Amino acid sequence: MKIALLGLGTVGTGVVNVLENNKEKIAKLTGETLTISHVLVNNVDKQREVELGGAIITNNIDEILSDDTIDIVIEVMGGIGDTKDILNTFLEKGIHVVSANKDMLAEHIDELAETANKNDAQLLYEASVAGGIPVIHAIENSLNSNQITKVMGILNGTTNYILSKMTIDGWDYDKALDDAKAKGYAEADPTNDVEGIDAQRKIVLLSRLAYDRKVDIAEVPVTGISGVDIADIRNADNENLTLKLLGKSEFRDNTLSISVEPILLPSDHQLAGVNYEKNAVFVNGNAIGEAMFYGPGAGSLETASAVVSDLINVIRTKAARQMNIAPDTPAEIKSGGNSGEYYIRLKSNESEDKTASVLNDLSIGFSRIEADKDFVVRTETIDSGKLDALRQNDAITVEASYQIDGVE
Ligand code: NAP
Ligand code: HSE
């Protein structure tokens, strides 16, 4: 069987390695000899770390599109609009596609799924969410007996790596980000990682699948970690709280609550113990209750594990499977804030007494948290509207605020 590999970076190199390292097992599972016939890259002159046999290495996609002997395409190059068009063309020709590209899928999966279904082609995308963790397969197959009500988790390896390095090892943000880049966890441009956009795309893909609803990504509120101050991590740690970037969605009464933001969790919470590049996803269903999936969220071989499993499953599924097509109307997304406890760090523009009285005037019950700088409090349960009112008060400046979740 002939495979075209689009992209030979961190993940593409891992794919070549997994195919080589596990070739006997893969041949036994598929009953096929798999050959990488074409590799698409930007720079054909770049020295590569892997042996590609007789594969044609090209930067011209037309060479691959015009070869009618290709059976399966693996897309691990990234890109959104052009990449979607390329994959759509392969699917129109009935060629199966495996993709790790959450950026593109979060926007275009419904269109590609329709093309795949019409042309008896398959589109698999396990590696696009939570790297090597088989959570897409779990939701689509192993938990399809459930009505799923909630999906929540740590969905980005880079930001979890940075927050873990800051919390556990006392590293500063920039050093941790550089290390995440060097290890191949971060995207080529890590803005989407650190601003939460990568996790936003992943929670959209999981929610679409879990609730069988289209999700309009533009409506999903997102806050990243680029503004996190290590002082808040230390203050929270003294209170046995750990900061994590969480993607959360809940579907009740036909309404979707969905967000990505840094949240403080009790340090003994299961997700607080998920560190470095590891990801974890909780899925709640009406039969299973709660299930947790844990594993590597990024990395070369780790992500390639999911890509190559998709490849094997495409070959082993003799009859083309039909993908779910969600109803045309996107899920209604609940707007407005959450109520809960909050960690708030305030700068007093007048005096500490005045700061306390501002909180009291707004009926925000709080206890002080010892801190080297500023006026830091843990509130009682409040509506996020009160936080908005606090932000508008001239006597103080809200320097940082995080919801505290997972408190029993
Ligand atoms: P990467 O290291 O930057 O590699 C991208 C590869 O694609 C490179 O080989 C590059 O060619 C090639 N490429 C990019 N744009 C191209 C274009 N327009 N035409 C031809 N070739 C092109 O990226 P990566 O980390 O492997 O990620 C690949 C995809 O997997 C992305 O969608 C990413 O979001 C996703 N993903 C990554 C991870 C991870 O841990 N890294 C995990 C899950 C999913 P050159 O080599 O010539 O530059
Ligand atoms: N940059 C992504 C991350 C890669 O750090 O999670 C895996 O999708």
Short mmCIF file of C-alpha atoms and ligand atoms in Angstrom, two decimals:
data_model
loop_
_atom_site.label_atom_id
_atom_site.label_comp_id
_atom_site.label_asym_id
_atom_site.label_seq_id
_atom_site.Cartn_x
_atom_site.Cartn_y
_atom_site.Cartn_z
CA MET A 1 0.00 0.00 0.00
CA LYS A 2 1.25 3.45 -0.89
CA ILE A 3 1.27 6.23 1.65
CA ALA A 4 1.91 9.91 1.05
CA LEU A 5 3.32 11.68 4.09
CA LEU A 6 2.59 15.40 4.10
CA GLY A 7 5.12 16.90 6.55
CA LEU A 8 8.37 15.56 7.96
CA GLY A 9 8.88 17.63 11.10
CA THR A 10 8.47 16.51 14.71
CA VAL A 11 5.43 14.30 14.07
CA GLY A 12 6.28 13.20 10.52
CA THR A 13 9.71 12.01 11.65
CA GLY A 14 8.03 10.12 14.49
CA VAL A 15 5.66 8.48 12.00
CA VAL A 16 8.58 7.23 9.88
CA ASN A 17 10.26 5.89 13.03
CA VAL A 18 7.16 4.09 14.34
CA LEU A 19 6.51 2.54 10.91
CA GLU A 20 10.11 1.32 10.80
CA ASN A 21 10.45 0.22 14.44
CA ASN A 22 7.15 -1.69 14.47
CA LYS A 23 7.01 -2.81 10.85
CA GLU A 24 6.57 -6.52 11.53
CA LYS A 25 3.68 -6.01 13.92
CA ILE A 26 2.07 -3.47 11.56
CA ALA A 27 2.43 -5.85 8.60
CA LYS A 28 0.81 -8.63 10.65
CA LEU A 29 -2.07 -6.39 11.75
CA THR A 30 -2.77 -4.98 8.31
CA GLY A 31 -1.75 -7.88 6.10
CA GLU A 32 -0.09 -5.25 3.91
CA THR A 33 3.37 -3.97 3.11
CA LEU A 34 3.24 -0.24 3.69
CA THR A 35 5.48 1.99 1.61
CA ILE A 36 5.94 5.72 1.99
CA SER A 37 5.90 6.69 -1.67
CA HIS A 38 5.94 10.50 -1.32
CA VAL A 39 6.98 12.98 1.34
CA LEU A 40 5.87 16.61 1.11
CA VAL A 41 8.13 19.20 2.78
CA ASN A 42 8.85 22.89 2.42
CA ASN A 43 12.59 22.53 2.02
CA VAL A 44 13.70 19.57 -0.07
CA ASP A 45 17.38 20.31 0.64
CA LYS A 46 17.09 20.04 4.44
CA GLN A 47 19.04 17.18 6.04
CA ARG A 48 16.53 14.65 7.46
CA GLU A 49 17.00 12.45 10.53
CA VAL A 50 15.23 9.45 9.04
CA GLU A 51 15.85 7.03 6.20
CA LEU A 52 13.12 7.40 3.57
CA GLY A 53 13.99 4.54 1.23
CA GLY A 54 12.94 5.32 -2.30
CA ALA A 55 10.28 7.90 -1.37
CA ILE A 56 9.92 10.92 -3.62
CA ILE A 57 10.65 14.03 -1.55
CA THR A 58 8.91 17.05 -2.99
CA ASN A 59 7.63 20.48 -2.17
CA ASN A 60 5.08 20.30 -4.97
CA ILE A 61 1.73 18.96 -3.78
CA ASP A 62 0.56 18.55 -7.39
CA GLU A 63 3.06 15.69 -7.81
CA ILE A 64 1.19 13.84 -5.07
CA LEU A 65 -2.32 14.92 -6.06
CA SER A 66 -1.76 13.65 -9.59
CA ASP A 67 -0.52 10.20 -8.53
CA ASP A 68 -3.55 7.93 -8.62
CA THR A 69 -1.76 5.00 -7.03
CA ILE A 70 -1.69 6.51 -3.51
CA ASP A 71 -3.97 4.71 -1.04
CA ILE A 72 -3.66 6.77 2.14
CA VAL A 73 -2.50 10.29 2.99
CA ILE A 74 -1.02 11.21 6.36
CA GLU A 75 -1.17 14.96 6.98
CA VAL A 76 1.26 16.19 9.63
CA MET A 77 2.29 19.52 8.13
CA GLY A 78 -0.19 21.99 9.67
CA GLY A 79 -1.85 24.92 7.90
CA ILE A 80 -5.55 25.70 7.66
CA GLY A 81 -7.29 26.78 4.43
CA ASP A 82 -4.88 25.37 1.83
CA THR A 83 -4.42 22.17 3.80
CA LYS A 84 -8.19 21.69 4.04
CA ASP A 85 -8.49 22.11 0.27
CA ILE A 86 -5.70 19.57 -0.33
CA LEU A 87 -7.27 17.00 2.01
CA ASN A 88 -10.69 17.61 0.51
CA THR A 89 -9.27 16.79 -2.93
CA PHE A 90 -7.80 13.50 -1.67
CA LEU A 91 -11.08 12.56 0.04
CA GLU A 92 -13.03 13.39 -3.14
CA LYS A 93 -10.86 10.80 -4.88
CA GLY A 94 -11.78 8.24 -2.19
CA ILE A 95 -8.29 8.37 -0.64
CA HIS A 96 -8.27 7.89 3.14
CA VAL A 97 -6.78 10.68 5.25
CA VAL A 98 -5.15 10.61 8.69
CA SER A 99 -4.51 14.06 10.16
CA ALA A 100 -3.00 15.49 13.36
CA ASN A 101 -4.01 19.02 12.43
CA LYS A 102 -6.39 20.42 15.07
CA ASP A 103 -6.00 23.99 13.78
CA MET A 104 -7.59 23.02 10.47
CA LEU A 105 -10.01 20.39 11.81
CA ALA A 106 -11.55 22.65 14.46
CA GLU A 107 -12.77 24.85 11.60
CA HIS A 108 -13.33 22.42 8.76
CA ILE A 109 -14.03 18.95 10.10
CA ASP A 110 -17.71 18.98 9.13
CA GLU A 111 -16.94 19.83 5.52
CA LEU A 112 -14.24 17.15 5.33
CA ALA A 113 -16.46 14.58 7.05
CA GLU A 114 -19.17 15.16 4.43
CA THR A 115 -16.69 14.70 1.60
CA ALA A 116 -15.32 11.57 3.26
CA ASN A 117 -18.79 10.06 3.66
CA LYS A 118 -19.83 10.85 0.09
CA ASN A 119 -16.73 9.19 -1.31
CA ASP A 120 -16.42 6.16 0.96
CA ALA A 121 -13.16 7.53 2.30
CA GLN A 122 -12.12 7.66 5.93
CA LEU A 123 -10.86 10.65 7.91
CA LEU A 124 -9.17 9.82 11.21
CA TYR A 125 -7.69 12.43 13.54
CA GLU A 126 -6.78 10.82 16.86
CA ALA A 127 -3.46 12.69 17.14
CA SER A 128 -5.13 16.09 16.83
CA VAL A 129 -6.29 16.10 20.46
CA ALA A 130 -4.12 15.25 23.46
CA GLY A 131 -1.24 13.78 21.41
CA GLY A 132 -0.87 10.08 22.11
CA ILE A 133 -3.97 9.67 24.31
CA PRO A 134 -6.69 7.70 22.49
CA VAL A 135 -9.53 9.94 23.65
CA ILE A 136 -11.17 10.52 20.25
CA HIS A 137 -11.46 6.78 19.69
CA ALA A 138 -12.78 6.40 23.24
CA ILE A 139 -15.54 8.99 22.80
CA GLU A 140 -16.45 7.89 19.27
CA ASN A 141 -16.38 4.15 19.87
CA SER A 142 -15.85 2.96 23.40
CA LEU A 143 -18.27 5.42 25.04
CA ASN A 144 -20.86 5.70 22.26
CA SER A 145 -23.38 3.93 24.49
CA ASN A 146 -23.45 7.01 26.75
CA GLN A 147 -25.05 10.42 26.64
CA ILE A 148 -21.95 12.47 27.33
CA THR A 149 -22.55 15.50 29.54
CA LYS A 150 -19.10 16.84 30.29
CA VAL A 151 -15.55 16.86 28.93
CA MET A 152 -12.77 18.58 30.82
CA GLY A 153 -9.04 18.39 30.87
CA ILE A 154 -5.50 19.51 30.30
CA LEU A 155 -5.29 19.59 26.52
CA ASN A 156 -2.05 21.37 25.74
CA GLY A 157 1.36 19.87 26.45
CA THR A 158 3.34 23.09 26.03
CA THR A 159 1.39 25.14 28.58
CA ASN A 160 1.24 22.26 31.03
CA TYR A 161 5.01 21.89 30.65
CA ILE A 162 5.53 25.61 31.30
CA LEU A 163 3.20 25.73 34.31
CA SER A 164 4.76 22.55 35.77
CA LYS A 165 8.29 23.91 35.33
CA MET A 166 7.25 27.17 37.03
CA THR A 167 5.40 25.39 39.86
CA ILE A 168 7.64 22.41 40.58
CA ASP A 169 11.06 23.53 39.42
CA GLY A 170 10.78 27.30 39.96
CA TRP A 171 11.75 28.08 36.35
CA ASP A 172 10.69 31.35 34.81
CA TYR A 173 8.18 31.42 31.97
CA ASP A 174 10.59 32.18 29.11
CA LYS A 175 13.06 29.44 30.04
CA ALA A 176 10.24 26.89 30.28
CA LEU A 177 8.79 27.96 26.91
CA ASP A 178 12.20 27.69 25.22
CA ASP A 179 12.59 24.19 26.63
CA ALA A 180 9.10 23.18 25.41
CA LYS A 181 10.08 24.44 21.93
CA ALA A 182 13.36 22.51 21.99
CA LYS A 183 11.55 19.32 22.96
CA GLY A 184 9.11 19.65 20.02
CA TYR A 185 5.99 20.15 22.16
CA ALA A 186 5.28 23.71 21.04
CA GLU A 187 3.93 24.64 17.61
CA ALA A 188 6.35 26.31 15.17
CA ASP A 189 4.80 29.60 16.35
CA PRO A 190 3.91 28.92 20.01
CA THR A 191 1.44 31.83 20.26
CA ASN A 192 -1.51 29.50 19.86
CA ASP A 193 -0.18 27.24 22.61
CA VAL A 194 0.41 29.94 25.21
CA GLU A 195 -2.72 31.94 24.39
CA GLY A 196 -4.93 28.88 24.86
CA ILE A 197 -6.02 28.74 21.20
CA ASP A 198 -4.59 25.25 20.70
CA ALA A 199 -6.58 24.00 23.71
CA GLN A 200 -9.65 25.90 22.43
CA ARG A 201 -9.44 24.00 19.14
CA LYS A 202 -9.12 20.70 20.99
CA ILE A 203 -12.08 21.29 23.30
CA VAL A 204 -14.13 22.24 20.22
CA LEU A 205 -13.22 18.95 18.49
CA LEU A 206 -13.96 16.89 21.61
CA SER A 207 -17.25 18.69 22.26
CA ARG A 208 -18.43 18.27 18.66
CA LEU A 209 -17.83 14.57 18.95
CA ALA A 210 -19.13 14.13 22.50
CA TYR A 211 -22.42 16.00 22.04
CA ASP A 212 -22.90 15.52 18.28
CA ARG A 213 -23.23 19.28 17.82
CA LYS A 214 -21.37 21.78 15.66
CA VAL A 215 -19.45 24.19 17.85
CA ASP A 216 -18.68 27.70 16.63
CA ILE A 217 -15.08 28.20 17.75
CA ALA A 218 -15.39 31.99 17.55
CA GLU A 219 -17.83 31.86 20.47
CA VAL A 220 -15.60 29.86 22.79
CA PRO A 221 -14.06 32.11 25.47
CA VAL A 222 -10.33 31.64 25.83
CA THR A 223 -7.62 32.90 28.18
CA GLY A 224 -4.06 31.63 27.93
CA ILE A 225 -1.09 31.62 30.28
CA SER A 226 1.14 34.30 28.79
CA GLY A 227 0.13 36.72 31.56
CA VAL A 228 0.72 34.32 34.46
CA ASP A 229 2.97 35.79 37.17
CA ILE A 230 5.11 33.29 39.09
CA ALA A 231 4.15 35.16 42.29
CA ASP A 232 0.57 33.88 41.88
CA ILE A 233 1.80 30.32 41.37
CA ARG A 234 3.80 30.58 44.62
CA ASN A 235 0.97 32.23 46.59
CA ALA A 236 -1.45 29.56 45.37
CA ASP A 237 1.03 26.80 46.20
CA ASN A 238 1.13 28.05 49.80
CA GLU A 239 -2.65 27.54 49.85
CA ASN A 240 -2.28 24.02 48.37
CA LEU A 241 -3.66 25.19 45.04
CA THR A 242 -2.13 24.42 41.64
CA LEU A 243 -2.63 26.42 38.44
CA LYS A 244 -3.61 24.45 35.31
CA LEU A 245 -4.85 25.51 31.88
CA LEU A 246 -8.16 23.66 31.52
CA GLY A 247 -10.48 23.17 28.58
CA LYS A 248 -14.00 22.52 29.84
CA SER A 249 -17.35 21.87 28.24
CA GLU A 250 -20.69 20.78 29.60
CA PHE A 251 -23.85 20.09 27.61
CA ARG A 252 -27.13 20.37 29.50
CA ASP A 253 -30.65 21.32 28.43
CA ASN A 254 -29.43 21.74 24.86
CA THR A 255 -26.99 24.46 25.95
CA LEU A 256 -23.24 24.26 25.85
CA SER A 257 -20.97 25.83 28.48
CA ILE A 258 -17.47 25.87 27.11
CA SER A 259 -14.22 27.67 27.90
CA VAL A 260 -10.45 27.52 28.11
CA GLU A 261 -8.76 29.31 31.02
CA PRO A 262 -6.17 28.89 33.76
CA ILE A 263 -7.88 27.52 36.86
CA LEU A 264 -6.63 26.81 40.37
CA LEU A 265 -7.20 23.25 41.57
CA PRO A 266 -6.64 21.77 45.01
CA SER A 267 -3.13 20.29 44.86
CA ASP A 268 -4.49 16.81 45.62
CA HIS A 269 -6.95 16.98 42.67
CA GLN A 270 -6.15 14.34 40.02
CA LEU A 271 -5.60 16.97 37.33
CA ALA A 272 -3.22 18.90 39.58
CA GLY A 273 -0.96 15.84 39.51
CA VAL A 274 -0.81 15.80 35.69
CA ASN A 275 2.53 17.43 35.00
CA TYR A 276 4.94 18.54 32.27
CA GLU A 277 3.88 17.52 28.75
CA LYS A 278 1.30 15.05 30.01
CA ASN A 279 -2.38 15.67 29.26
CA ALA A 280 -5.48 14.23 30.90
CA VAL A 281 -9.14 14.30 29.94
CA PHE A 282 -12.19 13.54 32.07
CA VAL A 283 -15.30 12.40 30.22
CA ASN A 284 -18.64 12.12 32.03
CA GLY A 285 -21.37 9.92 30.57
CA ASN A 286 -24.75 8.83 31.88
CA ALA A 287 -23.71 5.18 32.05
CA ILE A 288 -19.99 5.27 32.78
CA GLY A 289 -20.11 8.10 35.30
CA GLU A 290 -16.64 9.59 35.02
CA ALA A 291 -13.67 8.21 33.08
CA MET A 292 -10.19 9.71 32.95
CA PHE A 293 -7.69 9.39 30.10
CA TYR A 294 -4.07 10.23 30.82
CA GLY A 295 -0.89 10.24 28.76
CA PRO A 296 1.53 12.26 26.64
CA GLY A 297 -0.04 15.35 25.09
CA ALA A 298 2.75 16.12 22.63
CA GLY A 299 6.03 14.79 21.28
CA SER A 300 7.38 13.01 18.24
CA LEU A 301 6.90 9.28 18.89
CA GLU A 302 4.03 9.90 21.29
CA THR A 303 1.97 11.71 18.66
CA ALA A 304 3.11 9.33 15.93
CA SER A 305 1.70 6.50 18.06
CA ALA A 306 -1.80 7.90 17.46
CA VAL A 307 -1.17 8.69 13.79
CA VAL A 308 0.08 5.20 12.97
CA SER A 309 -2.75 3.55 14.94
CA ASP A 310 -5.20 5.55 12.82
CA LEU A 311 -3.34 4.33 9.74
CA ILE A 312 -3.58 0.71 10.87
CA ASN A 313 -7.27 1.13 11.73
CA VAL A 314 -8.03 2.65 8.33
CA ILE A 315 -6.53 -0.39 6.65
CA ARG A 316 -8.19 -2.88 8.98
CA THR A 317 -11.65 -1.34 8.57
CA LYS A 318 -12.69 -3.10 5.44
CA ALA A 319 -16.01 -1.30 4.91
CA ALA A 320 -15.63 2.48 4.99
CA ARG A 321 -17.17 3.86 8.15
CA GLN A 322 -19.46 6.86 8.00
CA MET A 323 -18.46 9.82 10.13
CA ASN A 324 -21.01 11.56 12.31
CA ILE A 325 -22.32 14.72 10.72
CA ALA A 326 -23.63 17.09 13.36
CA PRO A 327 -26.90 19.01 12.72
CA ASP A 328 -26.36 22.25 10.81
CA THR A 329 -27.27 24.57 13.68
CA PRO A 330 -24.36 25.02 16.07
CA ALA A 331 -24.90 24.38 19.76
CA GLU A 332 -26.19 27.38 21.69
CA ILE A 333 -23.32 28.54 23.86
CA LYS A 334 -24.10 29.83 27.34
CA SER A 335 -22.75 33.31 27.83
CA GLY A 336 -22.00 34.96 31.14
CA GLY A 337 -19.78 34.12 33.98
CA ASN A 338 -19.33 31.40 36.48
CA SER A 339 -19.92 31.47 40.16
CA GLY A 340 -17.27 30.00 42.39
CA GLU A 341 -14.41 30.77 44.70
CA TYR A 342 -11.71 33.03 43.31
CA TYR A 343 -8.06 33.79 43.99
CA ILE A 344 -7.61 37.54 43.50
CA ARG A 345 -4.46 39.63 43.73
CA LEU A 346 -5.21 43.32 44.14
CA LYS A 347 -3.01 46.36 44.09
CA SER A 348 -4.24 48.93 46.56
CA ASN A 349 -4.42 52.33 44.87
CA GLU A 350 -5.18 53.95 48.25
CA SER A 351 -4.67 51.80 51.36
CA GLU A 352 -5.06 48.19 52.46
CA ASP A 353 -8.00 49.19 54.68
CA LYS A 354 -9.68 50.77 51.68
CA THR A 355 -9.08 47.58 49.66
CA ALA A 356 -10.75 45.50 52.35
CA SER A 357 -13.67 47.88 52.49
CA VAL A 358 -14.09 47.73 48.68
CA LEU A 359 -14.43 43.96 48.97
CA ASN A 360 -16.82 44.30 51.89
CA ASP A 361 -18.93 46.90 50.06
CA LEU A 362 -19.35 44.45 47.20
CA SER A 363 -20.29 41.70 49.70
CA ILE A 364 -17.30 39.63 48.63
CA GLY A 365 -16.45 37.38 51.59
CA PHE A 366 -12.72 36.65 51.65
CA SER A 367 -9.74 35.41 53.62
CA ARG A 368 -6.26 36.93 53.16
CA ILE A 369 -3.48 34.87 51.60
CA GLU A 370 0.02 35.65 52.80
CA ALA A 371 1.99 37.15 49.92
CA ASP A 372 5.23 39.05 49.25
CA LYS A 373 3.44 41.71 47.24
CA ASP A 374 -0.05 43.13 46.88
CA PHE A 375 -3.29 42.27 48.66
CA VAL A 376 -4.13 38.64 47.92
CA VAL A 377 -7.42 37.00 48.86
CA ARG A 378 -9.34 33.81 48.46
CA THR A 379 -13.01 34.65 48.13
CA GLU A 380 -16.05 32.76 49.22
CA THR A 381 -18.31 31.64 46.37
CA ILE A 382 -19.22 34.71 44.32
CA ASP A 383 -20.77 35.40 40.96
CA SER A 384 -18.19 36.46 38.36
CA GLY A 385 -20.26 39.65 37.96
CA LYS A 386 -18.84 40.76 41.31
CA LEU A 387 -15.35 40.32 39.91
CA ASP A 388 -16.33 42.58 37.02
CA ALA A 389 -17.59 45.18 39.51
CA LEU A 390 -14.33 44.89 41.44
CA ARG A 391 -12.35 45.53 38.27
CA GLN A 392 -14.25 48.76 37.72
CA ASN A 393 -13.44 50.16 41.18
CA ASP A 394 -10.85 52.96 41.07
CA ALA A 395 -9.50 52.33 44.59
CA ILE A 396 -7.91 49.04 43.52
CA THR A 397 -6.42 47.30 40.49
CA VAL A 398 -7.07 43.61 39.94
CA GLU A 399 -3.60 42.30 39.05
CA ALA A 400 -4.63 38.63 38.76
CA SER A 401 -7.74 36.53 39.26
CA TYR A 402 -8.26 32.79 38.90
CA GLN A 403 -11.30 30.69 39.60
CA ILE A 404 -10.73 27.93 42.14
CA ASP A 405 -12.39 24.71 40.96
CA GLY A 406 -12.58 21.12 42.06
CA VAL A 407 -13.14 21.95 45.73
CA GLU A 408 -15.31 19.26 47.34
P1 NAP B 1 6.79 20.79 12.35
O1 NAP B 1 7.85 20.14 13.15
O2 NAP B 1 6.84 22.26 12.16
O3 NAP B 1 6.79 20.07 10.92
C1 NAP B 1 5.99 20.50 9.85
C2 NAP B 1 6.44 19.76 8.59
O4 NAP B 1 5.56 20.06 7.53
C3 NAP B 1 7.85 20.12 8.13
O5 NAP B 1 8.47 18.98 7.61
C4 NAP B 1 7.61 21.15 7.03
O6 NAP B 1 8.61 21.11 6.02
C5 NAP B 1 6.30 20.65 6.44
N1 NAP B 1 5.45 21.71 5.91
C6 NAP B 1 4.82 22.67 6.63
N2 NAP B 1 4.07 23.43 5.81
C7 NAP B 1 4.25 22.94 4.56
C8 NAP B 1 3.75 23.31 3.28
N3 NAP B 1 2.92 24.32 3.12
N4 NAP B 1 4.14 22.58 2.21
C9 NAP B 1 4.99 21.54 2.36
N5 NAP B 1 5.48 21.13 3.56
C10 NAP B 1 5.13 21.84 4.63
O7 NAP B 1 5.35 20.48 12.92
P2 NAP B 1 4.93 19.26 13.88
O8 NAP B 1 5.19 19.62 15.28
O9 NAP B 1 5.44 17.98 13.33
O10 NAP B 1 3.33 19.31 13.72
C11 NAP B 1 2.70 18.88 12.54
C12 NAP B 1 1.18 18.86 12.74
O11 NAP B 1 0.86 17.99 13.82
C13 NAP B 1 0.59 20.22 13.12
O12 NAP B 1 -0.71 20.30 12.59
C14 NAP B 1 0.55 20.16 14.64
O13 NAP B 1 -0.43 21.02 15.19
C15 NAP B 1 0.17 18.71 14.84
N6 NAP B 1 0.55 18.11 16.13
C16 NAP B 1 1.82 18.29 16.62
C17 NAP B 1 2.17 17.66 17.81
C18 NAP B 1 3.55 17.80 18.41
O14 NAP B 1 3.77 17.29 19.51
N7 NAP B 1 4.48 18.46 17.76
C19 NAP B 1 1.23 16.87 18.48
C20 NAP B 1 -0.06 16.71 17.94
C21 NAP B 1 -0.37 17.34 16.75
P3 NAP B 1 10.16 21.43 6.34
O15 NAP B 1 10.64 20.26 7.17
O16 NAP B 1 10.81 21.50 5.04
O17 NAP B 1 10.18 22.71 7.11
N1 HSE B 2 1.61 22.16 20.64
C1 HSE B 2 0.72 21.13 21.04
C2 HSE B 2 0.79 20.96 22.54
C3 HSE B 2 1.09 19.83 20.37
O1 HSE B 2 1.72 21.51 23.15
O2 HSE B 2 -0.11 20.33 23.13
C4 HSE B 2 0.09 18.74 20.61
O3 HSE B 2 -1.13 19.03 20.02
#
